[in-house]
Amino acid sequence: MKRLLLLFLAFHTLFSVAQTPDWQEDMQEWGTAEDMTDITNMELLEDLSVNKLNLNQVTREQLEQLPFLSAQQVEAIMEYLYRYGPMRSLGELQMITQLDYQTRQQLTHYVRVGEERPRSVWPKMSDITQYGKHLFMATVKVPFYDRQGDRDVYLGYKYRHDLRYQFNYNNRIKMGITAAQDAGEPFFSNRNKAGYDHYSYYFQLRDMGWLEALNVGMYRVQLGMGLIMNTGYHLGKLATLQNLGRTTHSLTAHTSRSVAGYLQGGATTLRLSKQLTVTAFASYRPLDATLNDDGTARTLITSGYHRTTTEMDKKHNTHETDLGISMGWRKGTLYVNANGLYTHTDRRLTPQKENTPYRRYAAEGSDFANFSLDYCYNNARLSFAGETAVNRDGAIATLHSLSYTINPQVRLTAIHRYFDKRYTALHAYSFSEGGSVQNEHGIYLGVNWQPAKAWLVQGYADYAHFGWQRYRVSAPSDAFDAMVTTKYSQEKWSLEGRYRMHLRQQDNSDKTTLVNRPEHQLRLTWSYTPVSQLTLRTQGNAISKTTEQGNSKGVLLSQEATWKYRWLQINANVGWFHTDNYDSRIYLYEKSVLYDNTMSMYYGQGMRYALMARGEIGKRLTLSAKMGVTNYFDRTTISSGLQQVDASSMADLLLQLRIIL
């Protein structure tokens, strides 16, 4: 009987997947602008969408790479595979009651049902060569305009381009290199004698018996809830409702063109016994920094731009050493990890603190040490996770999450965090309102409610208090953030509404008192799929924000159409925007070629047009092209300084070639 039901589900899945939006559209629903502008989030999901996980050979650690899965959902998938054996279709995901419709839809972008080949501890060379895939990719961006810096200041030409090579065997063996060049940077000249301005190289092994993971080259590390080390992905407040605030321990290859956040050296996770694991890593990497007159480092720079002589002089003028270790114990759904991190910079960090009291507790010195415990327990309904960290000065940072599933339709989440103003950790990146793991005390409450199959309601409320001064805030202050989003879905269409109110306190114009600066955002989205080959998406965004100059308002209307037929996909987008000024700017996500996701910002008055085509020539070759034009009605120059364009419109072309062997 079970197999007959699964056969029916398989046919249903084949029909529904043809109409399922891609992963980028799904992320627009559970992500905010902060999530979509984080290149680490986007490239991680992009990579997993290209190299899908085989559910019939997946491990718990691989599923934990998917940021939207909760601890209960990961356990439920592993339990189903253990009890019922290999899946025959993605339709079987409906048999796992912990997976709601939205989560199942998201999973289809990153997992597949493949054959269950016998898994050897160390794969055979014949299997590696037979089933491994080689990926070659080249991308170039051609602007049809000149910036001020292109004329006589930038050291290179105005074209941005990158090359990628990757070998991947079943997500167990991965190695490759990414070469990246930003517009304006020298190529085979100046200090870039080796050609490209930045190279990312990596080698990764996973799931090799007692060797759970090995990374050599450039890699990223996530420990616990990110209070001492997180150079991987980070989810915003709405997306946190998806994974219910679970902890993560992972080593991943740094495949990105980004120069920020990675470590360079070696890292490994070893399984000492059924319950015990140890993770250790060592890194030595160059950094860019702005220097003081005495040779110390005032600020660390993560933009990665080396277009001018001044920027090039800062390239790799500082170096950082990181040593870390994590010991973990797990029994069933209970685990505890002890983590330690030591960081040394060859230049002393000496931030400018005169006349900037908000920097009084900024990281200072050349040696930093952090220690933490992270822990988690979950069962079918309840999940508790947390991390408590201390730095070299004894300052504490702690974060705890508690989630409870009342029934399959209702899930509640609560998150509490306290970050001492004296707490510093150079690689900390976690859930926060202020953007850093320092000077914050807050409480977050969220709910997922599915009153009926076609309805989904999500919402959160978050309050934060800052005990010390912040930028443009010269006294202790508060912030409040609340959002509610509702979606109604039918077979061919869906309607979503989202409202967010974000209140921050800032100095008044005389800096004599704090005033509230509320911001209201509204988004309405209608998606329609008249036939399986065509998807239409209409979206309206509105914003109202209180500033020193008064109330600033803006609106953006956009229409997107995606047409897919066999080997060809065409995506067209047009948007009209009208905002009072920069304060009421609006962000719009726009589909692009692989590894070039675009969350663009618009302010003023104008139109945005974009047309992208992607053709799959056979099974190995893919060609993509995207043309974009932004036309402003209220100005004759765009941007300022070296980025200024002496025109009222900008047009650029993206070209990409991908070969898989």
XYZ file of C-alpha atoms in Angstrom:
661
model
C 0.000 0.000 0.000
C 2.830 2.358 0.882
C 4.520 1.791 -2.478
C 1.278 2.446 -4.377
C 0.921 5.728 -2.534
C 4.524 6.614 -3.331
C 3.940 5.860 -7.010
C 1.018 8.297 -7.022
C 3.150 10.907 -5.246
C 5.892 10.454 -7.815
C 3.539 11.331 -10.688
C 2.194 14.260 -8.698
C 5.718 15.512 -8.037
C 6.717 15.287 -11.687
C 3.720 17.471 -12.554
C 4.213 19.973 -9.750
C 7.968 20.397 -10.142
C 7.473 21.590 -13.718
C 5.632 24.571 -12.275
C 7.869 25.087 -9.237
C 9.722 28.429 -9.227
C 13.496 28.313 -9.042
C 15.468 28.697 -5.832
C 15.956 32.431 -6.342
C 12.214 33.042 -6.371
C 11.767 30.925 -3.263
C 14.484 32.827 -1.427
C 12.752 36.113 -2.234
C 9.828 34.821 -0.179
C 11.707 33.782 2.955
C 14.612 36.206 2.686
C 14.925 39.947 3.162
C 17.211 42.465 1.454
C 19.913 41.676 4.034
C 19.862 37.982 3.065
C 19.829 38.667 -0.668
C 22.771 41.087 -0.528
C 24.951 38.639 1.433
C 27.090 37.083 -1.300
C 27.985 34.141 0.983
C 24.324 33.165 1.360
C 23.671 33.426 -2.356
C 26.764 31.605 -3.597
C 26.281 28.764 -1.101
C 22.729 28.179 -2.320
C 23.776 28.640 -5.946
C 26.478 25.993 -5.554
C 24.087 23.542 -3.915
C 21.517 24.116 -6.668
C 24.160 23.173 -9.262
C 25.586 20.228 -7.285
C 22.421 18.741 -5.801
C 22.610 16.359 -2.850
C 21.615 12.739 -3.512
C 19.058 11.968 -0.789
C 19.876 8.271 -0.979
C 23.487 8.924 -0.022
C 23.132 12.124 2.002
C 24.634 12.624 5.455
C 23.367 14.688 8.358
C 26.247 17.130 7.906
C 25.341 17.667 4.240
C 21.693 18.396 5.079
C 22.831 20.902 7.687
C 24.358 22.932 4.868
C 20.815 23.893 3.857
C 20.158 26.977 5.987
C 16.356 26.737 5.925
C 16.109 23.272 7.564
C 15.466 23.039 11.300
C 17.176 20.464 13.513
C 13.926 18.466 13.720
C 13.567 18.419 9.942
C 17.124 17.182 9.440
C 16.553 14.415 11.978
C 13.210 13.510 10.386
C 14.754 13.084 6.933
C 17.569 10.911 8.290
C 15.082 8.840 10.323
C 12.891 8.258 7.253
C 15.848 7.071 5.178
C 16.967 4.758 7.986
C 13.509 3.191 8.454
C 12.274 2.932 4.866
C 15.463 2.754 2.825
C 16.201 4.645 -0.403
C 13.628 7.045 -1.829
C 12.181 6.439 -5.280
C 11.047 10.005 -5.954
C 10.955 13.436 -4.360
C 7.260 12.806 -3.817
C 8.186 10.717 -0.781
C 9.108 13.938 1.036
C 5.368 14.347 1.601
C 5.508 11.305 3.875
C 7.717 13.240 6.323
C 5.212 15.157 8.434
C 7.819 17.604 9.764
C 8.290 18.999 6.229
C 5.637 21.551 5.306
C 4.797 22.438 1.708
C 7.107 25.437 1.600
C 10.096 23.442 2.884
C 9.447 20.588 0.439
C 9.319 23.088 -2.408
C 12.641 24.593 -1.365
C 14.251 21.164 -1.034
C 13.526 20.331 -4.669
C 16.078 22.959 -5.709
C 18.961 21.388 -3.758
C 18.331 17.629 -3.546
C 17.704 14.818 -5.987
C 16.848 11.138 -5.827
C 19.733 9.166 -7.306
C 20.747 5.558 -7.244
C 22.021 4.067 -4.010
C 25.453 2.867 -5.021
C 27.441 1.040 -2.335
C 29.325 3.711 -0.408
C 32.933 2.792 0.253
C 34.865 4.637 2.929
C 37.427 5.693 0.353
C 35.944 5.820 -3.150
C 37.627 3.940 -5.957
C 39.580 5.878 -8.524
C 37.436 4.308 -11.257
C 34.270 5.699 -9.614
C 35.851 9.133 -9.186
C 36.816 9.358 -12.842
C 33.500 7.902 -14.058
C 31.060 9.891 -11.915
C 33.058 13.038 -11.173
C 32.136 16.218 -13.062
C 34.384 18.967 -14.404
C 32.911 22.465 -14.586
C 34.459 25.298 -16.586
C 32.896 28.751 -16.462
C 33.793 32.188 -17.810
C 31.859 35.402 -17.084
C 32.431 38.943 -18.331
C 30.547 42.182 -17.705
C 30.753 44.854 -20.414
C 29.584 48.366 -19.411
C 28.464 50.698 -22.201
C 29.484 53.792 -20.253
C 32.596 55.399 -18.790
C 33.064 56.413 -15.185
C 35.261 59.284 -14.076
C 37.844 56.824 -12.796
C 37.990 54.989 -16.134
C 39.443 58.033 -17.844
C 42.709 58.592 -15.994
C 42.627 57.228 -12.432
C 41.818 53.512 -12.426
C 44.791 51.241 -13.051
C 42.877 48.812 -15.286
C 40.153 48.690 -17.878
C 36.431 48.894 -17.137
C 35.498 45.253 -17.710
C 34.776 42.827 -14.864
C 35.433 39.142 -15.514
C 36.167 35.855 -13.784
C 37.091 32.251 -14.588
C 36.054 29.176 -12.617
C 37.087 25.535 -12.686
C 35.682 22.899 -10.339
C 35.819 19.129 -10.073
C 33.071 17.535 -7.995
C 32.554 13.893 -7.159
C 29.247 13.263 -5.392
C 29.903 16.267 -3.106
C 32.578 14.144 -1.391
C 35.583 15.348 -3.378
C 35.672 18.924 -4.547
C 38.553 20.988 -5.852
C 38.908 24.020 -8.035
C 40.038 27.571 -8.542
C 38.248 30.882 -9.109
C 40.048 33.846 -10.677
C 38.300 37.215 -10.297
C 38.871 40.712 -11.610
C 36.815 43.777 -10.656
C 36.286 46.641 -13.064
C 39.167 49.113 -12.925
C 41.733 46.700 -11.500
C 45.027 46.064 -13.348
C 45.338 42.812 -15.291
C 48.842 41.357 -15.809
C 50.228 44.757 -14.803
C 51.146 46.863 -11.772
C 51.183 44.574 -8.726
C 48.923 42.021 -10.429
C 51.780 40.374 -12.317
C 50.063 36.984 -12.018
C 47.050 38.211 -13.994
C 43.882 38.348 -11.914
C 43.548 40.455 -8.799
C 42.188 37.605 -6.687
C 42.384 33.814 -6.789
C 40.340 31.375 -4.699
C 41.731 27.838 -4.673
C 40.404 24.903 -2.669
C 40.473 21.144 -2.123
C 37.827 19.396 -0.035
C 37.132 15.838 1.117
C 33.924 14.818 2.887
C 32.486 11.690 4.489
C 35.563 9.470 4.306
C 34.894 7.267 7.315
C 36.720 8.630 10.360
C 37.730 11.628 8.214
C 34.497 13.604 8.138
C 35.980 16.637 6.390
C 39.301 17.945 5.121
C 39.839 21.358 3.556
C 43.073 22.640 2.086
C 43.479 26.070 0.523
C 40.699 28.577 1.092
C 37.756 27.567 3.227
C 35.044 28.815 5.573
C 34.275 27.758 9.148
C 31.061 27.859 11.164
C 31.066 27.028 14.861
C 27.935 26.963 16.981
C 25.797 30.076 16.627
C 28.641 32.239 15.360
C 29.706 33.987 18.573
C 33.415 33.326 18.017
C 33.652 31.992 14.450
C 31.325 32.222 11.478
C 32.750 32.926 8.047
C 29.903 31.043 6.371
C 26.302 32.036 5.720
C 24.150 34.213 7.963
C 20.359 34.332 7.970
C 18.189 37.347 8.705
C 15.244 37.548 11.059
C 12.575 36.231 8.714
C 14.713 33.357 7.458
C 15.495 32.396 11.062
C 11.893 31.201 11.304
C 12.821 28.532 8.774
C 15.587 26.805 10.728
C 14.255 27.703 14.190
C 17.656 29.012 15.312
C 19.653 25.776 15.140
C 23.419 25.658 15.621
C 25.838 24.634 12.868
C 29.335 23.153 12.720
C 30.713 22.974 9.216
C 33.775 23.344 7.020
C 33.096 24.435 3.451
C 35.299 25.310 0.512
C 35.574 28.994 -0.367
C 34.578 28.921 -4.029
C 33.516 32.563 -4.245
C 35.073 35.544 -6.008
C 34.667 37.444 -2.734
C 37.835 38.390 -0.842
C 36.060 38.660 2.520
C 35.466 36.101 5.230
C 37.578 33.164 4.112
C 40.442 31.420 5.893
C 43.544 30.089 4.135
C 45.455 26.991 5.150
C 44.016 23.699 6.366
C 41.043 22.430 8.372
C 39.775 18.990 9.301
C 37.026 17.222 11.242
C 37.881 13.780 12.633
C 35.493 11.252 14.172
C 37.235 9.786 17.214
C 34.308 7.567 18.189
C 30.590 7.265 17.618
C 29.977 10.183 19.977
C 33.171 12.249 19.764
C 34.495 14.490 16.985
C 37.247 17.069 16.829
C 37.621 19.956 14.388
C 40.893 21.838 14.022
C 41.998 24.542 11.613
C 44.986 26.775 10.952
C 45.036 29.810 8.690
C 47.459 32.479 7.513
C 46.072 35.019 5.081
C 46.708 38.578 3.841
C 44.388 41.496 4.625
C 43.929 45.049 3.393
C 44.089 47.793 6.007
C 44.125 51.551 6.403
C 47.252 52.403 8.389
C 47.967 55.000 11.024
C 51.080 57.175 10.882
C 52.875 54.818 13.288
C 52.272 51.789 11.045
C 49.458 50.246 13.060
C 46.175 49.288 11.411
C 43.279 51.712 11.850
C 40.624 49.702 9.997
C 40.505 46.391 8.142
C 39.128 46.658 4.586
C 36.947 43.897 3.123
C 35.767 45.466 -0.162
C 38.580 43.853 -2.164
C 38.860 46.798 -4.590
C 42.342 47.593 -5.926
C 41.524 50.077 -8.681
C 43.571 53.110 -7.723
C 47.124 53.641 -6.525
C 45.821 54.341 -3.017
C 43.760 51.141 -2.950
C 46.627 49.116 -4.407
C 49.007 50.410 -1.713
C 46.681 48.899 0.907
C 46.562 45.492 -0.761
C 47.852 42.729 1.522
C 49.697 45.163 3.824
C 48.590 43.186 6.902
C 48.493 39.472 7.693
C 46.364 37.423 10.060
C 46.962 34.056 11.716
C 44.059 31.986 13.061
C 44.239 28.764 15.093
C 41.046 27.045 16.200
C 39.791 23.825 17.717
C 36.380 22.379 18.546
C 35.652 19.210 20.526
C 32.152 17.798 20.137
C 30.063 15.137 21.851
C 26.768 13.928 20.377
C 24.326 11.286 21.516
C 21.116 11.147 19.541
C 19.676 14.654 19.375
C 21.757 16.005 22.264
C 25.170 17.487 21.639
C 27.733 19.789 23.245
C 30.784 21.420 21.659
C 33.715 23.247 23.238
C 35.324 25.782 20.910
C 38.492 27.847 21.047
C 39.997 30.439 18.696
C 43.255 32.392 18.723
C 43.860 35.224 16.267
C 47.044 37.221 15.703
C 47.625 40.165 13.356
C 51.126 41.216 12.383
C 50.054 44.852 12.724
C 48.441 46.071 15.912
C 44.811 47.107 15.461
C 44.521 50.679 16.701
C 41.140 52.145 15.749
C 40.742 55.912 15.911
C 38.914 56.651 19.160
C 39.430 60.380 19.570
C 36.159 62.251 19.003
C 34.461 58.918 18.241
C 33.247 57.577 21.603
C 31.163 54.906 19.892
C 34.468 53.189 19.006
C 35.654 53.057 22.598
C 35.199 49.270 22.820
C 36.282 48.417 19.274
C 38.742 45.522 18.929
C 42.264 46.716 19.740
C 45.606 44.917 19.890
C 47.314 42.176 17.906
C 46.370 39.052 19.884
C 42.801 37.872 20.453
C 41.428 34.754 22.140
C 37.844 33.513 22.365
C 36.278 30.419 23.924
C 32.721 29.122 23.825
C 30.369 26.252 24.564
C 27.499 25.526 22.210
C 24.802 22.994 22.926
C 21.553 21.688 21.532
C 18.725 19.327 22.388
C 15.709 18.605 20.240
C 12.864 16.130 19.988
C 9.859 15.895 17.713
C 8.341 19.116 19.089
C 10.899 21.060 21.086
C 14.320 22.362 20.155
C 16.725 24.228 22.428
C 20.072 25.559 21.209
C 22.557 28.047 22.516
C 26.118 29.265 22.738
C 27.972 31.140 25.462
C 31.316 32.764 24.648
C 33.990 34.715 26.480
C 36.862 36.809 25.117
C 40.359 37.423 26.491
C 39.081 40.197 28.803
C 36.370 38.048 30.363
C 33.493 39.762 28.546
C 30.568 37.490 27.709
C 28.356 36.964 24.686
C 25.483 34.518 24.883
C 22.648 33.546 22.550
C 19.863 31.011 23.070
C 16.960 29.874 20.932
C 13.885 27.888 21.906
C 11.357 26.578 19.408
C 8.216 24.567 19.978
C 5.938 22.881 17.478
C 2.409 23.030 18.858
C 1.123 21.005 15.906
C 2.185 20.610 12.261
C 0.487 23.934 11.497
C 1.980 26.125 14.258
C 5.627 26.618 15.243
C 6.877 29.170 17.770
C 10.420 30.507 18.116
C 12.077 32.646 20.787
C 15.667 33.946 20.708
C 17.468 35.788 23.483
C 20.907 37.335 23.120
C 23.222 39.329 25.324
C 26.460 40.726 23.915
C 28.615 42.686 26.368
C 29.873 46.027 25.074
C 33.429 44.856 25.877
C 33.075 41.579 23.957
C 35.144 41.416 20.754
C 35.681 38.570 18.277
C 37.124 39.323 14.851
C 35.288 36.436 13.151
C 31.967 36.557 15.035
C 28.866 36.815 12.857
C 25.533 35.934 14.393
C 21.902 36.866 14.890
C 21.720 40.541 15.881
C 20.024 43.866 15.269
C 23.136 46.034 15.362
C 25.120 44.017 12.841
C 27.858 42.866 15.219
C 28.272 40.596 18.244
C 28.814 43.462 20.675
C 26.837 45.953 22.771
C 23.382 44.414 22.412
C 20.675 42.855 24.548
C 17.550 41.643 22.803
C 14.594 39.276 22.592
C 12.985 37.887 19.439
C 9.630 36.116 19.104
C 8.453 34.499 15.882
C 5.639 32.302 14.605
C 4.992 30.073 11.587
C 1.292 29.357 11.088
C -0.307 27.367 8.300
C -4.058 27.611 8.971
C -4.859 25.730 5.768
C -2.936 24.054 2.968
C -3.151 27.143 0.761
C -2.259 29.643 3.499
C 1.019 30.495 5.223
C 1.452 33.216 7.844
C 4.834 34.153 9.288
C 5.760 36.946 11.628
C 8.249 38.125 14.206
C 8.822 40.913 16.708
C 12.327 41.822 17.864
C 13.409 44.284 20.553
C 17.024 45.299 21.138
C 18.723 47.586 23.649
C 22.196 49.057 23.127
C 23.877 49.995 26.395
C 26.681 52.006 24.834
C 26.860 54.675 22.150
C 26.698 53.736 18.484
C 27.346 55.523 15.214
C 25.057 58.607 15.115
C 23.663 57.586 18.535
C 25.373 59.330 21.451
C 23.458 57.624 24.306
C 22.032 54.206 25.195
C 19.276 53.435 22.700
C 16.593 50.983 21.646
C 15.373 49.424 18.413
C 12.221 47.536 17.502
C 11.649 45.461 14.380
C 8.436 43.654 13.437
C 7.325 41.901 10.277
C 4.328 39.891 9.142
C 4.023 38.098 5.814
C 1.045 36.186 4.458
C 0.911 33.991 1.374
C -2.028 32.329 -0.349
C -1.183 29.697 -2.976
C -3.228 27.893 -5.577
C -2.126 25.490 -8.300
C -1.309 28.207 -10.849
C -1.090 31.408 -8.860
C -0.096 32.839 -5.504
C -0.511 36.142 -3.681
C 1.842 37.365 -0.951
C 1.763 40.445 1.246
C 4.532 41.613 3.566
C 4.666 44.502 6.040
C 7.668 45.541 8.113
C 8.041 48.261 10.722
C 11.591 49.052 11.816
C 12.153 51.670 14.510
C 15.590 52.953 15.461
C 16.690 55.747 17.773
C 19.197 58.337 16.535
C 20.571 61.718 17.568
C 18.547 64.782 16.713
C 20.173 67.482 14.581
C 21.652 69.194 17.675
C 22.782 65.910 19.268
C 20.975 66.862 22.475
C 18.515 63.994 22.632
C 17.474 60.808 20.881
C 14.485 60.694 18.542
C 12.650 57.764 17.006
C 13.262 57.107 13.304
C 10.531 54.695 12.185
C 10.604 53.006 8.799
C 7.624 51.282 7.195
C 7.936 48.856 4.267
C 5.171 47.188 2.298
C 5.485 44.548 -0.429
C 2.785 42.860 -2.497
C 3.638 40.042 -4.914
C 1.403 38.180 -7.342
C 2.729 35.174 -9.252
C 0.850 33.432 -12.040
C 1.733 30.367 -14.103
C -0.831 30.120 -16.929
C 1.116 27.245 -18.510
C 4.064 25.259 -17.224
C 6.470 27.105 -19.553
C 5.499 30.644 -18.475
C 5.637 32.365 -15.084
C 4.557 35.966 -14.460
C 5.484 37.893 -11.328
C 4.101 41.332 -10.443
C 5.500 43.131 -7.407
C 4.913 46.445 -5.695
C 7.170 47.920 -3.002
C 6.494 50.995 -0.889
C 8.544 52.644 1.838
C 8.063 55.502 4.277
C 10.927 56.630 6.495
C 11.323 59.453 9.008
C 14.640 61.340 8.760
C 16.079 64.631 10.006
C 14.747 66.312 6.865
C 11.226 64.944 7.420
C 9.269 62.067 5.973
C 10.795 60.358 2.925
C 8.650 58.085 0.736
C 9.203 55.816 -2.227
C 7.481 53.294 -4.449
C 8.669 50.681 -6.937
C 6.520 48.637 -9.340
C 8.038 45.743 -11.276
C 6.914 43.068 -13.712
C 8.859 39.892 -14.417
C 8.193 37.155 -16.957
C 10.039 33.849 -17.236
C 9.559 31.547 -20.208
C 11.095 28.069 -20.354
C 10.911 25.725 -23.305
C 13.171 22.709 -23.584
C 16.719 24.026 -23.880
C 15.906 27.766 -23.775
C 14.957 30.065 -20.892
C 14.180 33.781 -21.253
C 13.651 36.156 -18.367
C 12.438 39.753 -18.798
C 12.043 42.355 -16.082
C 10.899 45.980 -16.065
C 10.596 48.259 -13.050
C 9.482 51.829 -12.380
C 10.686 53.614 -9.255
C 9.947 56.979 -7.679
C 11.479 57.906 -4.319
C 11.979 61.246 -2.603
C 15.713 60.742 -1.989
C 18.409 58.252 -1.015
C 16.841 57.700 2.432
C 13.782 56.107 0.804
C 15.787 53.830 -1.489
C 14.231 50.483 -2.429
C 15.955 47.179 -3.131
C 14.881 44.894 -5.958
C 16.179 41.391 -6.602
C 16.899 40.611 -10.232
C 17.792 37.249 -11.736
C 21.160 37.002 -13.361
C 23.699 34.502 -14.661
C 25.143 31.888 -12.323
C 27.110 33.238 -9.342
C 26.161 36.817 -10.193
C 23.016 37.388 -8.150
C 21.856 40.979 -8.149
C 20.055 42.874 -5.380
C 19.997 46.382 -6.851
C 19.226 49.622 -5.041
C 17.119 52.359 -6.652
C 16.327 55.920 -5.605
C 15.134 59.015 -7.416
C 12.969 58.584 -10.486
C 13.481 56.208 -13.364
C 13.012 52.850 -15.051
C 14.953 49.613 -14.976
C 14.898 47.103 -17.860
C 16.583 43.708 -17.989
C 16.498 40.823 -20.455
C 18.301 37.527 -19.918
C 18.492 34.426 -22.088
C 20.027 31.072 -21.213
C 20.398 28.242 -23.684
C 21.512 24.686 -22.964
C 23.269 23.323 -26.029
C 23.285 19.605 -25.503
C 23.980 18.344 -21.980
C 27.375 19.966 -21.557
C 27.303 23.536 -22.839
C 25.275 26.462 -21.487
C 25.385 30.010 -22.850
C 23.861 32.926 -20.942
C 23.512 36.615 -21.729
C 21.890 39.437 -19.805
C 21.337 43.029 -20.914
C 20.383 45.632 -18.317
C 19.502 49.317 -18.664
C 18.758 51.849 -15.904
C 17.263 55.118 -17.115
C 16.886 58.057 -14.693
C 14.379 60.863 -15.265
C 15.635 63.267 -12.588
C 19.378 63.636 -13.236
C 22.033 64.064 -15.879
C 24.806 62.388 -13.896
C 24.765 59.094 -12.005
C 26.683 58.419 -8.777
C 29.607 60.629 -7.706
C 33.371 60.780 -7.378
C 35.343 58.276 -9.432
C 32.170 56.244 -10.005
C 30.317 59.170 -11.617
C 28.788 58.578 -15.029
C 28.052 61.695 -17.081
C 24.737 60.476 -18.468
C 21.153 59.856 -17.396
C 21.198 56.142 -18.232
C 23.491 53.136 -17.794
C 23.577 49.938 -19.832
C 25.690 46.833 -19.379
C 25.953 43.320 -20.799
C 26.753 40.100 -18.957
C 28.016 37.071 -20.900
C 28.649 33.622 -19.472
C 29.880 30.307 -20.857
C 29.553 27.100 -18.828
C 30.871 23.660 -19.797
C 30.269 20.488 -17.777
C 32.225 17.358 -18.652
